[in-house]
DNA sequence: GTCTATAAAACGATAGAC
DNA sequence: GTCTATCGTTTTATAGAC
């Protein structure tokens, strides 16, 4: 029993420390880039000695891989899906709303991903080549089906997906620029709803769904 | 005269070296980030000794500033403008086409800019606060005028600008991902025209202009 | 204006005491 | 599992010969 307790306690410290480290690392990687984020700066932000960071993750590259995996998993779960059941209008509306909400709630996740792609997707090539390509093809087929059925106008389904991705993620990746232009310190709930309404409106009309 | 010639020659070497260095630096900064791009890696890419790089730019930060200025100037000149003379349809069409062409022809410029914004726009805060905010307000007023005149449907002009920016720049910043998904090695002229046609079509219809 | 050699600092990673 | 001290390397930047 005492051994069980100790194991649990130890496991807890392990998990808690790892969560703290990953959170600190994510922020540092966003702010400074992979090379600019030092193990020391991650340690300082996590409020742990540098050696502990390397005790848990062995080296800096492992920290980054863990952050990347962690981030992709969270992002994939949050953005929902495009499903055939309710027709194109509801499907696109729901997808836009989910992606906009994710962008406003987890900008760092989108930024980590964006920086990875911009720099050449060295750690994500397989991800795009297998999982993502498959997803896009599946959804493109669904859009094409709706187009052939006369349920929406004839727009390129693949580029439509790119449009929704870019327009929604923009509010995460470029938040600094957008806030400066809008002359605000932070986004508020009302901004999120306004963006969802704007993008749904213009994209649905663009697809002949309004 | 011989002194004039020498001055000219010297000036030429100076300019040529600086152009070579800035081009190499831009590529390295995109691929490795600010901290990841070393003076040595820039020197190697420019095919010059490291000391020469620092002879021309004194330190690494100066190289980055020069790249940033250079890039912004080029980008600003290339994307054209939104002008009132020909009405909303032609104005938006021309702006989209210019931005898409710039994105496909100079992806590195867009990437440098994107990474700067994502990381917090430390070197661009003033640029967004003065020049860019002014530009957006001016164009938003123009869109609002068209809306009030019944020439286009009532969409938020500021978010419309964000939409056009994000959708067009996406093809520069995320080129790696897009090419992987489309299963292509490179973009071709036909891709550029297809993107222009797609984005013009869907955004103009979204604005009630088709 | 070009290039080599090197000083000075920063960084990743490890050893080993507690 | 925590932390200090330190090693080896990389990197920025400069000094100085050509």
mmCIF file of N, CA, C and O in Angstrom, chain A residues 30-33 35-36 111 113-115 117-121 125 128-129 132-133 136 153 155-156 159-160 162-163 165-167 169-171 173-174 176-178 180-181 183 194-195 198-199 201-202 205-207, chain B residues 30-33 35-36 111 113-115 117-121 125 128-129 132-133 136-137 153 155-156 159-160 162-163 165-167 169-171 173-174 176-178 180-181 183 194-195 198-199 201-202 205-207:
data_model
loop_
_atom_site.group_PDB
_atom_site.id
_atom_site.type_symbol
_atom_site.label_atom_id
_atom_site.label_comp_id
_atom_site.label_asym_id
_atom_site.label_seq_id
_atom_site.Cartn_x
_atom_site.Cartn_y
_atom_site.Cartn_z
ATOM 1 N N UNK A 30 6.862 29.453 -29.370
ATOM 2 C CA UNK A 30 6.101 30.430 -30.158
ATOM 3 C C UNK A 30 6.825 31.774 -30.169
ATOM 4 O O UNK A 30 7.004 32.383 -31.219
ATOM 5 N N UNK A 31 7.253 32.222 -28.994
ATOM 6 C CA UNK A 31 7.830 33.567 -28.879
ATOM 7 C C UNK A 31 9.221 33.669 -29.503
ATOM 8 O O UNK A 31 9.576 34.705 -30.060
ATOM 9 N N UNK A 32 10.015 32.601 -29.380
ATOM 10 C CA UNK A 32 11.422 32.692 -29.787
ATOM 11 C C UNK A 32 11.795 31.769 -30.932
ATOM 12 O O UNK A 32 12.931 31.821 -31.396
ATOM 13 N N UNK A 33 10.885 30.882 -31.335
ATOM 14 C CA UNK A 33 11.262 29.881 -32.348
ATOM 15 C C UNK A 33 12.005 28.715 -31.715
ATOM 16 O O UNK A 33 12.362 28.766 -30.537
ATOM 17 N N UNK A 35 15.128 27.423 -32.191
ATOM 18 C CA UNK A 35 16.494 27.699 -31.764
ATOM 19 C C UNK A 35 16.547 28.789 -30.708
ATOM 20 O O UNK A 35 17.386 28.757 -29.813
ATOM 21 N N UNK A 36 15.650 29.754 -30.807
ATOM 22 C CA UNK A 36 15.654 30.873 -29.876
ATOM 23 C C UNK A 36 15.182 30.502 -28.482
ATOM 24 O O UNK A 36 15.581 31.126 -27.490
ATOM 25 N N UNK A 111 -0.285 28.703 -33.813
ATOM 26 C CA UNK A 111 0.994 29.352 -34.137
ATOM 27 C C UNK A 111 2.134 28.345 -34.247
ATOM 28 O O UNK A 111 2.962 28.442 -35.155
ATOM 29 N N UNK A 113 1.880 25.285 -35.062
ATOM 30 C CA UNK A 113 1.638 24.578 -36.312
ATOM 31 C C UNK A 113 2.032 25.436 -37.520
ATOM 32 O O UNK A 113 2.722 24.970 -38.424
ATOM 33 N N UNK A 114 1.619 26.696 -37.504
ATOM 34 C CA UNK A 114 1.915 27.602 -38.620
ATOM 35 C C UNK A 114 3.418 27.765 -38.810
ATOM 36 O O UNK A 114 3.928 27.685 -39.934
ATOM 37 N N UNK A 115 4.160 27.973 -37.729
ATOM 38 C CA UNK A 115 5.604 28.165 -37.838
ATOM 39 C C UNK A 115 6.270 26.916 -38.397
ATOM 40 O O UNK A 115 7.223 26.997 -39.178
ATOM 41 N N UNK A 117 4.957 24.723 -40.481
ATOM 42 C CA UNK A 117 4.687 24.648 -41.920
ATOM 43 C C UNK A 117 5.506 25.685 -42.688
ATOM 44 O O UNK A 117 6.118 25.389 -43.710
ATOM 45 N N UNK A 118 5.513 26.935 -42.184
ATOM 46 C CA UNK A 118 6.228 28.011 -42.868
ATOM 47 C C UNK A 118 7.696 27.647 -43.043
ATOM 48 O O UNK A 118 8.287 27.895 -44.092
ATOM 49 N N UNK A 119 8.291 27.047 -42.028
ATOM 50 C CA UNK A 119 9.722 26.722 -42.094
ATOM 51 C C UNK A 119 9.997 25.452 -42.880
ATOM 52 O O UNK A 119 11.130 24.983 -42.907
ATOM 53 N N UNK A 120 8.973 24.872 -43.487
ATOM 54 C CA UNK A 120 9.200 23.737 -44.364
ATOM 55 C C UNK A 120 8.618 22.423 -43.881
ATOM 56 O O UNK A 120 8.808 21.402 -44.517
ATOM 57 N N UNK A 121 7.955 22.462 -42.724
ATOM 58 C CA UNK A 121 7.250 21.275 -42.223
ATOM 59 C C UNK A 121 8.165 20.067 -42.060
ATOM 60 O O UNK A 121 7.765 18.937 -42.312
ATOM 61 N N UNK A 125 5.997 16.491 -42.319
ATOM 62 C CA UNK A 125 5.819 16.019 -43.694
ATOM 63 C C UNK A 125 4.907 14.796 -43.768
ATOM 64 O O UNK A 125 3.995 14.732 -44.578
ATOM 65 N N UNK A 128 1.111 15.598 -43.062
ATOM 66 C CA UNK A 128 0.390 16.177 -44.197
ATOM 67 C C UNK A 128 0.197 15.140 -45.298
ATOM 68 O O UNK A 128 -0.842 15.081 -45.933
ATOM 69 N N UNK A 129 1.249 14.323 -45.498
ATOM 70 C CA UNK A 129 1.217 13.394 -46.617
ATOM 71 C C UNK A 129 0.193 12.279 -46.403
ATOM 72 O O UNK A 129 -0.425 11.795 -47.342
ATOM 73 N N UNK A 132 -3.541 14.234 -43.379
ATOM 74 C CA UNK A 132 -4.208 15.443 -43.849
ATOM 75 C C UNK A 132 -4.667 15.338 -45.302
ATOM 76 O O UNK A 132 -5.770 15.773 -45.640
ATOM 77 N N UNK A 133 -3.820 14.759 -46.152
ATOM 78 C CA UNK A 133 -4.205 14.596 -47.550
ATOM 79 C C UNK A 133 -5.460 13.734 -47.664
ATOM 80 O O UNK A 133 -6.373 14.006 -48.438
ATOM 81 N N UNK A 136 -8.542 15.813 -46.590
ATOM 82 C CA UNK A 136 -8.941 16.787 -47.610
ATOM 83 C C UNK A 136 -9.645 16.088 -48.771
ATOM 84 O O UNK A 136 -10.680 16.557 -49.253
ATOM 85 N N UNK A 153 -23.060 25.993 -55.352
ATOM 86 C CA UNK A 153 -22.518 26.352 -56.659
ATOM 87 C C UNK A 153 -21.190 25.643 -56.896
ATOM 88 O O UNK A 153 -20.559 25.133 -55.968
ATOM 89 N N UNK A 155 -17.765 25.454 -56.942
ATOM 90 C CA UNK A 155 -16.468 26.016 -56.553
ATOM 91 C C UNK A 155 -15.501 24.857 -56.306
ATOM 92 O O UNK A 155 -15.923 23.768 -55.931
ATOM 93 N N UNK A 156 -14.213 25.101 -56.489
ATOM 94 C CA UNK A 156 -13.216 24.043 -56.275
ATOM 95 C C UNK A 156 -13.219 23.630 -54.801
ATOM 96 O O UNK A 156 -12.908 24.439 -53.924
ATOM 97 N N UNK A 159 -9.785 24.053 -52.787
ATOM 98 C CA UNK A 159 -9.464 25.446 -52.467
ATOM 99 C C UNK A 159 -10.458 26.035 -51.477
ATOM 100 O O UNK A 159 -10.114 26.939 -50.709
ATOM 101 N N UNK A 160 -11.679 25.512 -51.470
ATOM 102 C CA UNK A 160 -12.648 25.962 -50.464
ATOM 103 C C UNK A 160 -12.173 25.577 -49.068
ATOM 104 O O UNK A 160 -12.279 26.373 -48.121
ATOM 105 N N UNK A 162 -9.010 25.141 -48.221
ATOM 106 C CA UNK A 162 -7.888 26.050 -47.927
ATOM 107 C C UNK A 162 -8.404 27.419 -47.474
ATOM 108 O O UNK A 162 -7.847 28.023 -46.558
ATOM 109 N N UNK A 163 -9.455 27.890 -48.116
ATOM 110 C CA UNK A 163 -10.013 29.203 -47.760
ATOM 111 C C UNK A 163 -10.524 29.216 -46.316
ATOM 112 O O UNK A 163 -10.243 30.137 -45.555
ATOM 113 N N UNK A 165 -9.670 27.147 -43.866
ATOM 114 C CA UNK A 165 -8.509 27.031 -42.976
ATOM 115 C C UNK A 165 -7.830 28.384 -42.774
ATOM 116 O O UNK A 165 -7.597 28.813 -41.649
ATOM 117 N N UNK A 166 -7.495 29.037 -43.890
ATOM 118 C CA UNK A 166 -6.704 30.264 -43.790
ATOM 119 C C UNK A 166 -7.475 31.375 -43.092
ATOM 120 O O UNK A 166 -6.942 32.054 -42.220
ATOM 121 N N UNK A 167 -8.738 31.539 -43.457
ATOM 122 C CA UNK A 167 -9.528 32.650 -42.912
ATOM 123 C C UNK A 167 -9.743 32.496 -41.408
ATOM 124 O O UNK A 167 -9.744 33.485 -40.676
ATOM 125 N N UNK A 169 -7.822 30.415 -39.187
ATOM 126 C CA UNK A 169 -6.547 30.393 -38.464
ATOM 127 C C UNK A 169 -5.913 31.773 -38.375
ATOM 128 O O UNK A 169 -5.143 32.053 -37.454
ATOM 129 N N UNK A 170 -6.230 32.607 -39.330
ATOM 130 C CA UNK A 170 -5.668 33.952 -39.367
ATOM 131 C C UNK A 170 -5.869 34.684 -38.035
ATOM 132 O O UNK A 170 -4.989 35.428 -37.592
ATOM 133 N N UNK A 171 -7.018 34.439 -37.398
ATOM 134 C CA UNK A 171 -7.311 35.145 -36.141
ATOM 135 C C UNK A 171 -6.454 34.638 -34.992
ATOM 136 O O UNK A 171 -6.268 35.332 -33.989
ATOM 137 N N UNK A 173 -3.090 33.122 -35.670
ATOM 138 C CA UNK A 173 -1.700 33.376 -36.038
ATOM 139 C C UNK A 173 -1.371 34.867 -36.063
ATOM 140 O O UNK A 173 -0.290 35.279 -35.675
ATOM 141 N N UNK A 174 -2.297 35.676 -36.536
ATOM 142 C CA UNK A 174 -2.048 37.112 -36.701
ATOM 143 C C UNK A 174 -2.771 37.949 -35.641
ATOM 144 O O UNK A 174 -3.062 39.118 -35.872
ATOM 145 N N UNK A 176 -1.853 39.445 -33.010
ATOM 146 C CA UNK A 176 -1.166 40.702 -32.665
ATOM 147 C C UNK A 176 -1.499 41.804 -33.667
ATOM 148 O O UNK A 176 -1.873 42.916 -33.284
ATOM 149 N N UNK A 177 -1.377 41.473 -34.942
ATOM 150 C CA UNK A 177 -1.656 42.452 -35.990
ATOM 151 C C UNK A 177 -3.118 42.888 -35.974
ATOM 152 O O UNK A 177 -3.428 44.083 -36.073
ATOM 153 N N UNK A 178 -4.022 41.927 -35.838
ATOM 154 C CA UNK A 178 -5.450 42.222 -35.864
ATOM 155 C C UNK A 178 -5.852 43.113 -34.697
ATOM 156 O O UNK A 178 -6.588 44.089 -34.862
ATOM 157 N N UNK A 180 -3.909 45.135 -33.038
ATOM 158 C CA UNK A 180 -3.334 46.468 -33.248
ATOM 159 C C UNK A 180 -4.185 47.271 -34.225
ATOM 160 O O UNK A 180 -4.488 48.443 -33.976
ATOM 161 N N UNK A 181 -4.579 46.650 -35.327
ATOM 162 C CA UNK A 181 -5.392 47.355 -36.318
ATOM 163 C C UNK A 181 -6.759 47.725 -35.748
ATOM 164 O O UNK A 181 -7.274 48.814 -35.985
ATOM 165 N N UNK A 183 -7.295 48.252 -32.749
ATOM 166 C CA UNK A 183 -7.036 49.110 -31.589
ATOM 167 C C UNK A 183 -7.653 48.554 -30.309
ATOM 168 O O UNK A 183 -8.306 49.268 -29.558
ATOM 169 N N UNK A 194 -18.764 37.673 -33.707
ATOM 170 C CA UNK A 194 -18.827 38.524 -34.900
ATOM 171 C C UNK A 194 -18.051 37.898 -36.057
ATOM 172 O O UNK A 194 -18.508 37.913 -37.208
ATOM 173 N N UNK A 195 -16.881 37.332 -35.745
ATOM 174 C CA UNK A 195 -16.071 36.696 -36.785
ATOM 175 C C UNK A 195 -16.786 35.473 -37.350
ATOM 176 O O UNK A 195 -16.822 35.267 -38.572
ATOM 177 N N UNK A 198 -19.549 36.773 -39.559
ATOM 178 C CA UNK A 198 -19.001 37.341 -40.800
ATOM 179 C C UNK A 198 -18.551 36.255 -41.772
ATOM 180 O O UNK A 198 -18.940 36.242 -42.938
ATOM 181 N N UNK A 199 -17.722 35.334 -41.276
ATOM 182 C CA UNK A 199 -17.170 34.308 -42.166
ATOM 183 C C UNK A 199 -18.252 33.362 -42.673
ATOM 184 O O UNK A 199 -18.255 32.982 -43.850
ATOM 185 N N UNK A 201 -21.391 34.048 -43.089
ATOM 186 C CA UNK A 201 -22.196 34.822 -44.025
ATOM 187 C C UNK A 201 -21.541 34.907 -45.406
ATOM 188 O O UNK A 201 -22.136 34.532 -46.419
ATOM 189 N N UNK A 202 -20.303 35.342 -45.442
ATOM 190 C CA UNK A 202 -19.663 35.606 -46.735
ATOM 191 C C UNK A 202 -19.298 34.313 -47.465
ATOM 192 O O UNK A 202 -19.423 34.219 -48.689
ATOM 193 N N UNK A 205 -22.616 32.576 -48.653
ATOM 194 C CA UNK A 205 -23.128 33.262 -49.835
ATOM 195 C C UNK A 205 -22.233 32.994 -51.042
ATOM 196 O O UNK A 205 -22.712 32.806 -52.162
ATOM 197 N N UNK A 206 -20.925 32.934 -50.784
ATOM 198 C CA UNK A 206 -19.972 32.627 -51.846
ATOM 199 C C UNK A 206 -20.197 31.248 -52.437
ATOM 200 O O UNK A 206 -19.868 30.995 -53.600
ATOM 201 N N UNK A 207 -20.742 30.353 -51.618
ATOM 202 C CA UNK A 207 -21.041 28.989 -52.098
ATOM 203 C C UNK A 207 -22.474 28.860 -52.610
ATOM 204 O O UNK A 207 -22.929 27.751 -52.924
ATOM 205 N N UNK B 30 14.032 32.471 -43.009
ATOM 206 C CA UNK B 30 12.788 31.725 -43.226
ATOM 207 C C UNK B 30 12.953 30.273 -42.787
ATOM 208 O O UNK B 30 12.117 29.735 -42.071
ATOM 209 N N UNK B 31 14.059 29.654 -43.200
ATOM 210 C CA UNK B 31 14.233 28.220 -42.945
ATOM 211 C C UNK B 31 14.534 27.915 -41.480
ATOM 212 O O UNK B 31 14.107 26.881 -40.960
ATOM 213 N N UNK B 32 15.293 28.803 -40.825
ATOM 214 C CA UNK B 32 15.775 28.485 -39.474
ATOM 215 C C UNK B 32 15.254 29.420 -38.396
ATOM 216 O O UNK B 32 15.537 29.182 -37.215
ATOM 217 N N UNK B 33 14.555 30.480 -38.771
ATOM 218 C CA UNK B 33 14.162 31.467 -37.772
ATOM 219 C C UNK B 33 15.310 32.408 -37.447
ATOM 220 O O UNK B 33 16.441 32.184 -37.880
ATOM 221 N N UNK B 35 16.970 33.147 -34.583
ATOM 222 C CA UNK B 35 18.045 32.577 -33.774
ATOM 223 C C UNK B 35 18.713 31.403 -34.463
ATOM 224 O O UNK B 35 19.914 31.197 -34.328
ATOM 225 N N UNK B 36 17.945 30.646 -35.217
ATOM 226 C CA UNK B 36 18.481 29.463 -35.875
ATOM 227 C C UNK B 36 19.387 29.792 -37.054
ATOM 228 O O UNK B 36 20.283 29.024 -37.399
ATOM 229 N N UNK B 111 6.491 34.962 -45.897
ATOM 230 C CA UNK B 111 6.855 34.126 -44.751
ATOM 231 C C UNK B 111 7.616 34.893 -43.679
ATOM 232 O O UNK B 111 7.363 34.722 -42.481
ATOM 233 N N UNK B 113 7.410 38.009 -43.102
ATOM 234 C CA UNK B 113 6.421 38.870 -42.472
ATOM 235 C C UNK B 113 5.531 38.071 -41.513
ATOM 236 O O UNK B 113 5.293 38.483 -40.376
ATOM 237 N N UNK B 114 5.063 36.908 -41.970
ATOM 238 C CA UNK B 114 4.178 36.083 -41.146
ATOM 239 C C UNK B 114 4.861 35.655 -39.852
ATOM 240 O O UNK B 114 4.283 35.748 -38.761
ATOM 241 N N UNK B 115 6.106 35.206 -39.949
ATOM 242 C CA UNK B 115 6.809 34.767 -38.743
ATOM 243 C C UNK B 115 7.006 35.911 -37.762
ATOM 244 O O UNK B 115 6.917 35.727 -36.544
ATOM 245 N N UNK B 117 5.008 38.493 -37.351
ATOM 246 C CA UNK B 117 3.726 38.746 -36.690
ATOM 247 C C UNK B 117 3.404 37.647 -35.680
ATOM 248 O O UNK B 117 3.006 37.918 -34.547
ATOM 249 N N UNK B 118 3.574 36.386 -36.087
ATOM 250 C CA UNK B 118 3.246 35.262 -35.209
ATOM 251 C C UNK B 118 4.022 35.359 -33.900
ATOM 252 O O UNK B 118 3.486 35.104 -32.828
ATOM 253 N N UNK B 119 5.287 35.746 -34.008
ATOM 254 C CA UNK B 119 6.121 35.796 -32.801
ATOM 255 C C UNK B 119 5.897 37.063 -31.979
ATOM 256 O O UNK B 119 6.615 37.309 -31.016
ATOM 257 N N UNK B 120 4.928 37.861 -32.358
ATOM 258 C CA UNK B 120 4.580 39.010 -31.534
ATOM 259 C C UNK B 120 4.870 40.356 -32.164
ATOM 260 O O UNK B 120 4.650 41.392 -31.543
ATOM 261 N N UNK B 121 5.385 40.342 -33.401
ATOM 262 C CA UNK B 121 5.598 41.590 -34.149
ATOM 263 C C UNK B 121 6.489 42.576 -33.412
ATOM 264 O O UNK B 121 6.278 43.781 -33.448
ATOM 265 N N UNK B 125 5.686 46.526 -34.610
ATOM 266 C CA UNK B 125 4.580 47.153 -33.881
ATOM 267 C C UNK B 125 4.225 48.525 -34.437
ATOM 268 O O UNK B 125 3.064 48.825 -34.673
ATOM 269 N N UNK B 128 2.425 48.375 -37.953
ATOM 270 C CA UNK B 128 0.995 48.057 -37.907
ATOM 271 C C UNK B 128 0.206 49.206 -37.292
ATOM 272 O O UNK B 128 -0.879 49.533 -37.732
ATOM 273 N N UNK B 129 0.804 49.834 -36.266
ATOM 274 C CA UNK B 129 0.063 50.851 -35.531
ATOM 275 C C UNK B 129 -0.153 52.105 -36.365
ATOM 276 O O UNK B 129 -1.153 52.795 -36.234
ATOM 277 N N UNK B 132 -0.271 50.643 -41.337
ATOM 278 C CA UNK B 132 -1.252 49.627 -41.695
ATOM 279 C C UNK B 132 -2.657 49.954 -41.180
ATOM 280 O O UNK B 132 -3.643 49.775 -41.895
ATOM 281 N N UNK B 133 -2.726 50.431 -39.937
ATOM 282 C CA UNK B 133 -4.032 50.793 -39.386
ATOM 283 C C UNK B 133 -4.696 51.873 -40.234
ATOM 284 O O UNK B 133 -5.886 51.847 -40.517
ATOM 285 N N UNK B 136 -6.020 50.313 -43.526
ATOM 286 C CA UNK B 136 -7.239 49.529 -43.321
ATOM 287 C C UNK B 136 -8.442 50.454 -43.107
ATOM 288 O O UNK B 136 -9.511 50.240 -43.674
ATOM 289 N N UNK B 137 -8.248 51.502 -42.322
ATOM 290 C CA UNK B 137 -9.375 52.426 -42.074
ATOM 291 C C UNK B 137 -9.840 53.109 -43.346
ATOM 292 O O UNK B 137 -11.037 53.262 -43.588
ATOM 293 N N UNK B 153 -23.295 43.906 -50.717
ATOM 294 C CA UNK B 153 -24.086 43.577 -49.524
ATOM 295 C C UNK B 153 -23.364 44.030 -48.263
ATOM 296 O O UNK B 153 -22.169 44.331 -48.269
ATOM 297 N N UNK B 155 -21.370 43.569 -45.501
ATOM 298 C CA UNK B 155 -20.416 42.748 -44.759
ATOM 299 C C UNK B 155 -19.440 43.680 -44.035
ATOM 300 O O UNK B 155 -19.197 44.791 -44.493
ATOM 301 N N UNK B 156 -18.897 43.219 -42.932
ATOM 302 C CA UNK B 156 -17.943 44.046 -42.169
ATOM 303 C C UNK B 156 -16.694 44.305 -43.014
ATOM 304 O O UNK B 156 -15.969 43.374 -43.376
ATOM 305 N N UNK B 159 -13.178 43.061 -41.543
ATOM 306 C CA UNK B 159 -12.998 41.607 -41.612
ATOM 307 C C UNK B 159 -12.903 41.124 -43.061
ATOM 308 O O UNK B 159 -12.268 40.105 -43.335
ATOM 309 N N UNK B 160 -13.504 41.861 -43.974
ATOM 310 C CA UNK B 160 -13.358 41.515 -45.388
ATOM 311 C C UNK B 160 -11.898 41.666 -45.826
ATOM 312 O O UNK B 160 -11.360 40.824 -46.550
ATOM 313 N N UNK B 162 -9.307 41.412 -43.781
ATOM 314 C CA UNK B 162 -8.594 40.286 -43.157
ATOM 315 C C UNK B 162 -8.790 39.003 -43.969
ATOM 316 O O UNK B 162 -7.856 38.210 -44.145
ATOM 317 N N UNK B 163 -10.004 38.800 -44.464
ATOM 318 C CA UNK B 163 -10.287 37.591 -45.247
ATOM 319 C C UNK B 163 -9.440 37.539 -46.518
ATOM 320 O O UNK B 163 -8.847 36.500 -46.835
ATOM 321 N N UNK B 165 -6.615 39.182 -47.129
ATOM 322 C CA UNK B 165 -5.215 38.997 -46.728
ATOM 323 C C UNK B 165 -4.919 37.531 -46.445
ATOM 324 O O UNK B 165 -3.972 36.957 -46.970
ATOM 325 N N UNK B 166 -5.727 36.927 -45.560
ATOM 326 C CA UNK B 166 -5.421 35.567 -45.106
ATOM 327 C C UNK B 166 -5.512 34.565 -46.239
ATOM 328 O O UNK B 166 -4.635 33.718 -46.408
ATOM 329 N N UNK B 167 -6.571 34.672 -47.042
ATOM 330 C CA UNK B 167 -6.800 33.685 -48.101
ATOM 331 C C UNK B 167 -5.704 33.734 -49.165
ATOM 332 O O UNK B 167 -5.303 32.698 -49.698
ATOM 333 N N UNK B 169 -2.437 35.199 -48.785
ATOM 334 C CA UNK B 169 -1.116 34.919 -48.205
ATOM 335 C C UNK B 169 -0.936 33.440 -47.881
ATOM 336 O O UNK B 169 0.180 32.937 -47.850
ATOM 337 N N UNK B 170 -2.050 32.769 -47.639
ATOM 338 C CA UNK B 170 -2.001 31.346 -47.302
ATOM 339 C C UNK B 170 -1.198 30.547 -48.320
ATOM 340 O O UNK B 170 -0.473 29.618 -47.957
ATOM 341 N N UNK B 171 -1.312 30.928 -49.597
ATOM 342 C CA UNK B 171 -0.614 30.184 -50.654
ATOM 343 C C UNK B 171 0.887 30.420 -50.623
ATOM 344 O O UNK B 171 1.651 29.603 -51.147
ATOM 345 N N UNK B 173 2.584 31.329 -47.406
ATOM 346 C CA UNK B 173 3.050 30.857 -46.102
ATOM 347 C C UNK B 173 2.944 29.338 -45.967
ATOM 348 O O UNK B 173 3.804 28.698 -45.384
ATOM 349 N N UNK B 174 1.884 28.767 -46.486
ATOM 350 C CA UNK B 174 1.637 27.325 -46.325
ATOM 351 C C UNK B 174 1.894 26.546 -47.603
ATOM 352 O O UNK B 174 1.328 25.481 -47.806
ATOM 353 N N UNK B 176 4.235 24.676 -48.636
ATOM 354 C CA UNK B 176 4.670 23.284 -48.405
ATOM 355 C C UNK B 176 3.476 22.368 -48.178
ATOM 356 O O UNK B 176 3.350 21.308 -48.806
ATOM 357 N N UNK B 177 2.602 22.780 -47.275
ATOM 358 C CA UNK B 177 1.419 21.975 -46.953
ATOM 359 C C UNK B 177 0.507 21.816 -48.166
ATOM 360 O O UNK B 177 0.030 20.707 -48.452
ATOM 361 N N UNK B 178 0.274 22.907 -48.866
ATOM 362 C CA UNK B 178 -0.642 22.892 -50.011
ATOM 363 C C UNK B 178 -0.109 21.982 -51.115
ATOM 364 O O UNK B 178 -0.853 21.184 -51.688
ATOM 365 N N UNK B 180 1.949 19.494 -50.764
ATOM 366 C CA UNK B 180 1.864 18.103 -50.297
ATOM 367 C C UNK B 180 0.451 17.562 -50.464
ATOM 368 O O UNK B 180 0.253 16.454 -50.962
ATOM 369 N N UNK B 181 -0.534 18.347 -50.054
ATOM 370 C CA UNK B 181 -1.925 17.908 -50.162
ATOM 371 C C UNK B 181 -2.340 17.743 -51.627
ATOM 372 O O UNK B 181 -3.028 16.793 -51.988
ATOM 373 N N UNK B 183 -0.365 17.045 -53.901
ATOM 374 C CA UNK B 183 0.539 16.051 -54.483
ATOM 375 C C UNK B 183 1.294 16.590 -55.693
ATOM 376 O O UNK B 183 1.390 15.931 -56.722
ATOM 377 N N UNK B 194 -5.811 29.642 -61.434
ATOM 378 C CA UNK B 194 -6.954 28.936 -60.846
ATOM 379 C C UNK B 194 -7.305 29.507 -59.475
ATOM 380 O O UNK B 194 -8.479 29.685 -59.136
ATOM 381 N N UNK B 195 -6.278 29.808 -58.683
ATOM 382 C CA UNK B 195 -6.510 30.380 -57.354
ATOM 383 C C UNK B 195 -7.144 31.759 -57.473
ATOM 384 O O UNK B 195 -8.083 32.086 -56.742
ATOM 385 N N UNK B 198 -10.737 31.213 -58.441
ATOM 386 C CA UNK B 198 -11.514 30.669 -57.321
ATOM 387 C C UNK B 198 -11.813 31.742 -56.276
ATOM 388 O O UNK B 198 -12.965 31.933 -55.880
ATOM 389 N N UNK B 199 -10.767 32.442 -55.830
ATOM 390 C CA UNK B 199 -10.958 33.428 -54.755
ATOM 391 C C UNK B 199 -11.811 34.603 -55.214
ATOM 392 O O UNK B 199 -12.687 35.074 -54.474
ATOM 393 N N UNK B 201 -14.094 34.550 -57.519
ATOM 394 C CA UNK B 201 -15.448 34.043 -57.665
ATOM 395 C C UNK B 201 -16.182 33.972 -56.324
ATOM 396 O O UNK B 201 -17.260 34.530 -56.140
ATOM 397 N N UNK B 202 -15.571 33.308 -55.364
ATOM 398 C CA UNK B 202 -16.275 33.051 -54.103
ATOM 399 C C UNK B 202 -16.396 34.314 -53.252
ATOM 400 O O UNK B 202 -17.418 34.553 -52.611
ATOM 401 N N UNK B 205 -18.940 36.745 -55.010
ATOM 402 C CA UNK B 205 -20.304 36.277 -54.766
ATOM 403 C C UNK B 205 -20.682 36.492 -53.301
ATOM 404 O O UNK B 205 -21.811 36.861 -52.988
ATOM 405 N N UNK B 206 -19.714 36.280 -52.403
ATOM 406 C CA UNK B 206 -19.952 36.518 -50.978
ATOM 407 C C UNK B 206 -20.288 37.965 -50.677
ATOM 408 O O UNK B 206 -20.979 38.261 -49.704
ATOM 409 N N UNK B 207 -19.793 38.868 -51.521
ATOM 410 C CA UNK B 207 -20.093 40.296 -51.345
ATOM 411 C C UNK B 207 -21.302 40.737 -52.168
ATOM 412 O O UNK B 207 -21.589 41.939 -52.250
#
